[in-house]
Amino acid sequence: MAQNTADLIQSLLKSGRVSADTREDLQEFERELKAGALDADDRRYIEALARRLLEGVTISDEDPEEGDYDEEEDEGEWEALEERAEAAEARVEELQAENEELRRRIDALEGELAVLKDPGAAG
Protein backbone atom coordinates (compact mmCIF):
# COMPACT_ATOMS: atom_id res chain seq x y z
CA MET A 1 0.00 0.00 0.00
CA ALA A 2 1.36 3.41 -0.96
CA GLN A 3 1.66 5.80 1.93
CA ASN A 4 1.68 9.57 1.99
CA THR A 5 3.94 11.63 4.24
CA ALA A 6 1.47 11.82 7.14
CA ASP A 7 1.05 8.04 7.13
CA LEU A 8 4.82 7.52 6.93
CA ILE A 9 5.39 9.75 9.94
CA GLN A 10 2.77 7.86 11.95
CA SER A 11 4.21 4.50 10.90
CA LEU A 12 7.70 5.59 11.91
CA LEU A 13 6.49 6.91 15.27
CA LYS A 14 4.61 3.68 15.98
CA SER A 15 7.45 1.44 14.81
CA GLY A 16 9.53 1.83 17.97
CA ARG A 17 12.62 1.88 15.74
CA VAL A 18 13.50 5.58 16.02
CA SER A 19 15.58 7.35 18.63
CA ALA A 20 14.16 9.98 20.95
CA ASP A 21 15.75 12.74 18.85
CA THR A 22 14.34 11.33 15.63
CA ARG A 23 10.94 11.00 17.31
CA GLU A 24 11.06 14.72 18.19
CA ASP A 25 12.04 15.55 14.61
CA LEU A 26 9.18 13.46 13.23
CA GLN A 27 6.72 15.15 15.57
CA GLU A 28 7.98 18.55 14.40
CA PHE A 29 7.65 17.42 10.77
CA GLU A 30 4.10 16.34 11.53
CA ARG A 31 3.27 19.81 12.92
CA GLU A 32 4.85 21.47 9.87
CA LEU A 33 2.94 19.14 7.55
CA LYS A 34 -0.37 20.03 9.22
CA ALA A 35 0.51 23.72 8.87
CA GLY A 36 1.38 23.20 5.20
CA ALA A 37 4.99 24.21 5.84
CA LEU A 38 6.90 20.94 5.43
CA ASP A 39 9.61 21.44 2.83
CA ALA A 40 10.55 18.95 0.12
CA ASP A 41 13.92 18.08 1.70
CA ASP A 42 12.23 17.05 4.95
CA ARG A 43 9.67 15.01 3.02
CA ARG A 44 12.44 13.17 1.18
CA TYR A 45 14.20 12.54 4.51
CA ILE A 46 11.01 11.01 5.93
CA GLU A 47 10.60 8.82 2.85
CA ALA A 48 14.22 7.64 2.99
CA LEU A 49 13.94 6.89 6.70
CA ALA A 50 10.75 4.91 6.11
CA ARG A 51 12.37 2.90 3.32
CA ARG A 52 15.26 2.07 5.64
CA LEU A 53 13.29 1.23 8.79
CA LEU A 54 9.90 -0.02 7.69
CA GLU A 55 9.34 -3.23 5.77
CA GLY A 56 7.05 -3.28 2.76
CA VAL A 57 6.73 0.49 2.46
CA THR A 58 5.75 1.91 -0.88
CA ILE A 59 6.01 5.66 -1.19
CA SER A 60 3.05 7.44 -2.74
CA ASP A 61 3.86 9.42 -5.90
CA GLU A 62 1.16 11.88 -4.97
CA ASP A 63 1.23 13.56 -1.60
CA PRO A 64 -1.82 15.77 -1.22
CA GLU A 65 -0.13 17.68 1.60
CA GLU A 66 2.77 18.72 -0.65
CA GLY A 67 2.91 20.82 -3.79
CA ASP A 68 4.16 19.49 -7.10
CA TYR A 69 7.70 18.24 -7.00
CA ASP A 70 9.83 20.15 -9.48
CA GLU A 71 12.58 17.82 -10.69
CA GLU A 72 14.30 20.59 -12.67
CA GLU A 73 14.48 22.78 -9.56
CA ASP A 74 15.90 19.86 -7.59
CA GLU A 75 18.51 19.23 -10.30
CA GLY A 76 19.53 22.89 -10.13
CA GLU A 77 19.81 22.67 -6.35
CA TRP A 78 21.91 19.52 -6.68
CA GLU A 79 24.28 21.20 -9.14
CA ALA A 80 24.61 24.22 -6.85
CA LEU A 81 25.40 21.94 -3.93
CA GLU A 82 28.00 20.08 -5.98
CA GLU A 83 29.64 23.40 -6.91
CA ARG A 84 29.68 24.46 -3.26
CA ALA A 85 31.18 21.11 -2.26
CA GLU A 86 33.91 21.42 -4.89
CA ALA A 87 34.70 24.97 -3.75
CA ALA A 88 34.80 23.80 -0.14
CA GLU A 89 37.16 20.95 -1.03
CA ALA A 90 39.46 23.36 -2.87
CA ARG A 91 39.45 25.70 0.13
CA VAL A 92 40.27 22.81 2.47
CA GLU A 93 43.27 21.96 0.29
CA GLU A 94 44.40 25.59 0.39
CA LEU A 95 44.05 25.70 4.16
CA GLN A 96 45.94 22.43 4.56
CA ALA A 97 48.83 23.78 2.48
CA GLU A 98 48.77 27.02 4.47
CA ASN A 99 48.73 25.03 7.71
CA GLU A 100 51.74 22.99 6.59
CA GLU A 101 53.66 26.17 5.74
CA LEU A 102 52.81 27.65 9.14
CA ARG A 103 54.03 24.47 10.85
CA ARG A 104 57.35 24.77 9.00
CA ARG A 105 57.64 28.42 10.08
CA ILE A 106 56.87 27.50 13.68
CA ASP A 107 59.54 24.80 13.63
CA ALA A 108 62.09 27.28 12.23
CA LEU A 109 61.17 29.90 14.82
CA GLU A 110 61.38 27.37 17.63
CA GLY A 111 64.89 26.48 16.40
CA GLU A 112 65.89 30.16 16.40
CA LEU A 113 64.44 30.60 19.86
CA ALA A 114 66.40 27.63 21.18
CA VAL A 115 69.61 29.18 19.83
CA LEU A 116 68.77 32.52 21.43
CA LYS A 117 68.10 30.85 24.78
CA ASP A 118 71.30 28.80 24.67
CA PRO A 119 73.82 30.20 22.15
CA GLY A 120 76.33 27.49 23.03
CA ALA A 121 73.98 24.73 21.90
CA ALA A 122 74.06 25.89 18.25
CA GLY A 123 77.71 25.04 17.63
PDB file of C-alpha atoms in Angstrom:
ATOM      1  CA  MET A   1       0.000   0.000   0.000  1.00  0.00           C
ATOM      2  CA  ALA A   2       1.359   3.410  -0.958  1.00  0.00           C
ATOM      3  CA  GLN A   3       1.661   5.800   1.935  1.00  0.00           C
ATOM      4  CA  ASN A   4       1.684   9.570   1.990  1.00  0.00           C
ATOM      5  CA  THR A   5       3.935  11.628   4.241  1.00  0.00           C
ATOM      6  CA  ALA A   6       1.471  11.819   7.139  1.00  0.00           C
ATOM      7  CA  ASP A   7       1.046   8.038   7.129  1.00  0.00           C
ATOM      8  CA  LEU A   8       4.818   7.519   6.933  1.00  0.00           C
ATOM      9  CA  ILE A   9       5.388   9.753   9.943  1.00  0.00           C
ATOM     10  CA  GLN A  10       2.770   7.861  11.946  1.00  0.00           C
ATOM     11  CA  SER A  11       4.213   4.500  10.903  1.00  0.00           C
ATOM     12  CA  LEU A  12       7.699   5.587  11.913  1.00  0.00           C
ATOM     13  CA  LEU A  13       6.492   6.913  15.265  1.00  0.00           C
ATOM     14  CA  LYS A  14       4.606   3.677  15.977  1.00  0.00           C
ATOM     15  CA  SER A  15       7.452   1.441  14.815  1.00  0.00           C
ATOM     16  CA  GLY A  16       9.533   1.832  17.974  1.00  0.00           C
ATOM     17  CA  ARG A  17      12.624   1.877  15.740  1.00  0.00           C
ATOM     18  CA  VAL A  18      13.497   5.576  16.019  1.00  0.00           C
ATOM     19  CA  SER A  19      15.582   7.354  18.628  1.00  0.00           C
ATOM     20  CA  ALA A  20      14.160   9.983  20.950  1.00  0.00           C
ATOM     21  CA  ASP A  21      15.753  12.739  18.853  1.00  0.00           C
ATOM     22  CA  THR A  22      14.336  11.332  15.629  1.00  0.00           C
ATOM     23  CA  ARG A  23      10.939  10.998  17.315  1.00  0.00           C
ATOM     24  CA  GLU A  24      11.060  14.715  18.186  1.00  0.00           C
ATOM     25  CA  ASP A  25      12.042  15.555  14.607  1.00  0.00           C
ATOM     26  CA  LEU A  26       9.179  13.462  13.234  1.00  0.00           C
ATOM     27  CA  GLN A  27       6.716  15.146  15.573  1.00  0.00           C
ATOM     28  CA  GLU A  28       7.979  18.549  14.402  1.00  0.00           C
ATOM     29  CA  PHE A  29       7.652  17.425  10.767  1.00  0.00           C
ATOM     30  CA  GLU A  30       4.098  16.342  11.529  1.00  0.00           C
ATOM     31  CA  ARG A  31       3.273  19.810  12.918  1.00  0.00           C
ATOM     32  CA  GLU A  32       4.850  21.465   9.870  1.00  0.00           C
ATOM     33  CA  LEU A  33       2.936  19.145   7.554  1.00  0.00           C
ATOM     34  CA  LYS A  34      -0.371  20.028   9.220  1.00  0.00           C
ATOM     35  CA  ALA A  35       0.512  23.718   8.870  1.00  0.00           C
ATOM     36  CA  GLY A  36       1.379  23.200   5.200  1.00  0.00           C
ATOM     37  CA  ALA A  37       4.987  24.210   5.838  1.00  0.00           C
ATOM     38  CA  LEU A  38       6.898  20.940   5.429  1.00  0.00           C
ATOM     39  CA  ASP A  39       9.605  21.435   2.828  1.00  0.00           C
ATOM     40  CA  ALA A  40      10.555  18.949   0.120  1.00  0.00           C
ATOM     41  CA  ASP A  41      13.919  18.076   1.700  1.00  0.00           C
ATOM     42  CA  ASP A  42      12.231  17.050   4.946  1.00  0.00           C
ATOM     43  CA  ARG A  43       9.674  15.007   3.023  1.00  0.00           C
ATOM     44  CA  ARG A  44      12.443  13.167   1.176  1.00  0.00           C
ATOM     45  CA  TYR A  45      14.203  12.538   4.510  1.00  0.00           C
ATOM     46  CA  ILE A  46      11.012  11.009   5.930  1.00  0.00           C
ATOM     47  CA  GLU A  47      10.601   8.816   2.851  1.00  0.00           C
ATOM     48  CA  ALA A  48      14.220   7.637   2.991  1.00  0.00           C
ATOM     49  CA  LEU A  49      13.937   6.890   6.704  1.00  0.00           C
ATOM     50  CA  ALA A  50      10.746   4.909   6.110  1.00  0.00           C
ATOM     51  CA  ARG A  51      12.367   2.901   3.317  1.00  0.00           C
ATOM     52  CA  ARG A  52      15.257   2.067   5.638  1.00  0.00           C
ATOM     53  CA  LEU A  53      13.295   1.234   8.790  1.00  0.00           C
ATOM     54  CA  LEU A  54       9.899  -0.020   7.691  1.00  0.00           C
ATOM     55  CA  GLU A  55       9.340  -3.234   5.768  1.00  0.00           C
ATOM     56  CA  GLY A  56       7.054  -3.282   2.755  1.00  0.00           C
ATOM     57  CA  VAL A  57       6.729   0.486   2.463  1.00  0.00           C
ATOM     58  CA  THR A  58       5.747   1.911  -0.883  1.00  0.00           C
ATOM     59  CA  ILE A  59       6.007   5.664  -1.193  1.00  0.00           C
ATOM     60  CA  SER A  60       3.050   7.440  -2.744  1.00  0.00           C
ATOM     61  CA  ASP A  61       3.860   9.418  -5.896  1.00  0.00           C
ATOM     62  CA  GLU A  62       1.160  11.881  -4.968  1.00  0.00           C
ATOM     63  CA  ASP A  63       1.231  13.559  -1.598  1.00  0.00           C
ATOM     64  CA  PRO A  64      -1.817  15.767  -1.225  1.00  0.00           C
ATOM     65  CA  GLU A  65      -0.133  17.683   1.596  1.00  0.00           C
ATOM     66  CA  GLU A  66       2.767  18.719  -0.648  1.00  0.00           C
ATOM     67  CA  GLY A  67       2.905  20.820  -3.786  1.00  0.00           C
ATOM     68  CA  ASP A  68       4.163  19.491  -7.098  1.00  0.00           C
ATOM     69  CA  TYR A  69       7.702  18.238  -7.004  1.00  0.00           C
ATOM     70  CA  ASP A  70       9.827  20.154  -9.483  1.00  0.00           C
ATOM     71  CA  GLU A  71      12.581  17.824 -10.688  1.00  0.00           C
ATOM     72  CA  GLU A  72      14.305  20.585 -12.674  1.00  0.00           C
ATOM     73  CA  GLU A  73      14.481  22.784  -9.565  1.00  0.00           C
ATOM     74  CA  ASP A  74      15.901  19.861  -7.593  1.00  0.00           C
ATOM     75  CA  GLU A  75      18.508  19.234 -10.304  1.00  0.00           C
ATOM     76  CA  GLY A  76      19.532  22.885 -10.135  1.00  0.00           C
ATOM     77  CA  GLU A  77      19.806  22.672  -6.354  1.00  0.00           C
ATOM     78  CA  TRP A  78      21.911  19.520  -6.684  1.00  0.00           C
ATOM     79  CA  GLU A  79      24.280  21.201  -9.145  1.00  0.00           C
ATOM     80  CA  ALA A  80      24.607  24.218  -6.854  1.00  0.00           C
ATOM     81  CA  LEU A  81      25.399  21.936  -3.925  1.00  0.00           C
ATOM     82  CA  GLU A  82      28.004  20.082  -5.984  1.00  0.00           C
ATOM     83  CA  GLU A  83      29.636  23.397  -6.906  1.00  0.00           C
ATOM     84  CA  ARG A  84      29.679  24.459  -3.257  1.00  0.00           C
ATOM     85  CA  ALA A  85      31.180  21.114  -2.264  1.00  0.00           C
ATOM     86  CA  GLU A  86      33.911  21.422  -4.888  1.00  0.00           C
ATOM     87  CA  ALA A  87      34.696  24.965  -3.753  1.00  0.00           C
ATOM     88  CA  ALA A  88      34.804  23.799  -0.139  1.00  0.00           C
ATOM     89  CA  GLU A  89      37.165  20.952  -1.027  1.00  0.00           C
ATOM     90  CA  ALA A  90      39.459  23.359  -2.871  1.00  0.00           C
ATOM     91  CA  ARG A  91      39.448  25.704   0.131  1.00  0.00           C
ATOM     92  CA  VAL A  92      40.266  22.808   2.466  1.00  0.00           C
ATOM     93  CA  GLU A  93      43.265  21.957   0.291  1.00  0.00           C
ATOM     94  CA  GLU A  94      44.398  25.591   0.394  1.00  0.00           C
ATOM     95  CA  LEU A  95      44.054  25.699   4.163  1.00  0.00           C
ATOM     96  CA  GLN A  96      45.939  22.426   4.555  1.00  0.00           C
ATOM     97  CA  ALA A  97      48.825  23.779   2.476  1.00  0.00           C
ATOM     98  CA  GLU A  98      48.775  27.017   4.474  1.00  0.00           C
ATOM     99  CA  ASN A  99      48.731  25.029   7.706  1.00  0.00           C
ATOM    100  CA  GLU A 100      51.737  22.994   6.595  1.00  0.00           C
ATOM    101  CA  GLU A 101      53.656  26.167   5.735  1.00  0.00           C
ATOM    102  CA  LEU A 102      52.812  27.645   9.140  1.00  0.00           C
ATOM    103  CA  ARG A 103      54.032  24.467  10.848  1.00  0.00           C
ATOM    104  CA  ARG A 104      57.351  24.772   8.999  1.00  0.00           C
ATOM    105  CA  ARG A 105      57.640  28.417  10.076  1.00  0.00           C
ATOM    106  CA  ILE A 106      56.873  27.499  13.681  1.00  0.00           C
ATOM    107  CA  ASP A 107      59.540  24.798  13.626  1.00  0.00           C
ATOM    108  CA  ALA A 108      62.086  27.279  12.226  1.00  0.00           C
ATOM    109  CA  LEU A 109      61.170  29.903  14.821  1.00  0.00           C
ATOM    110  CA  GLU A 110      61.380  27.368  17.633  1.00  0.00           C
ATOM    111  CA  GLY A 111      64.886  26.483  16.404  1.00  0.00           C
ATOM    112  CA  GLU A 112      65.889  30.157  16.396  1.00  0.00           C
ATOM    113  CA  LEU A 113      64.438  30.600  19.863  1.00  0.00           C
ATOM    114  CA  ALA A 114      66.399  27.626  21.178  1.00  0.00           C
ATOM    115  CA  VAL A 115      69.610  29.180  19.826  1.00  0.00           C
ATOM    116  CA  LEU A 116      68.768  32.522  21.429  1.00  0.00           C
ATOM    117  CA  LYS A 117      68.101  30.847  24.777  1.00  0.00           C
ATOM    118  CA  ASP A 118      71.305  28.802  24.666  1.00  0.00           C
ATOM    119  CA  PRO A 119      73.817  30.203  22.147  1.00  0.00           C
ATOM    120  CA  GLY A 120      76.333  27.489  23.025  1.00  0.00           C
ATOM    121  CA  ALA A 121      73.982  24.726  21.896  1.00  0.00           C
ATOM    122  CA  ALA A 122      74.058  25.888  18.251  1.00  0.00           C
ATOM    123  CA  GLY A 123      77.706  25.043  17.628  1.00  0.00           C
TER     124      GLY A 123
END
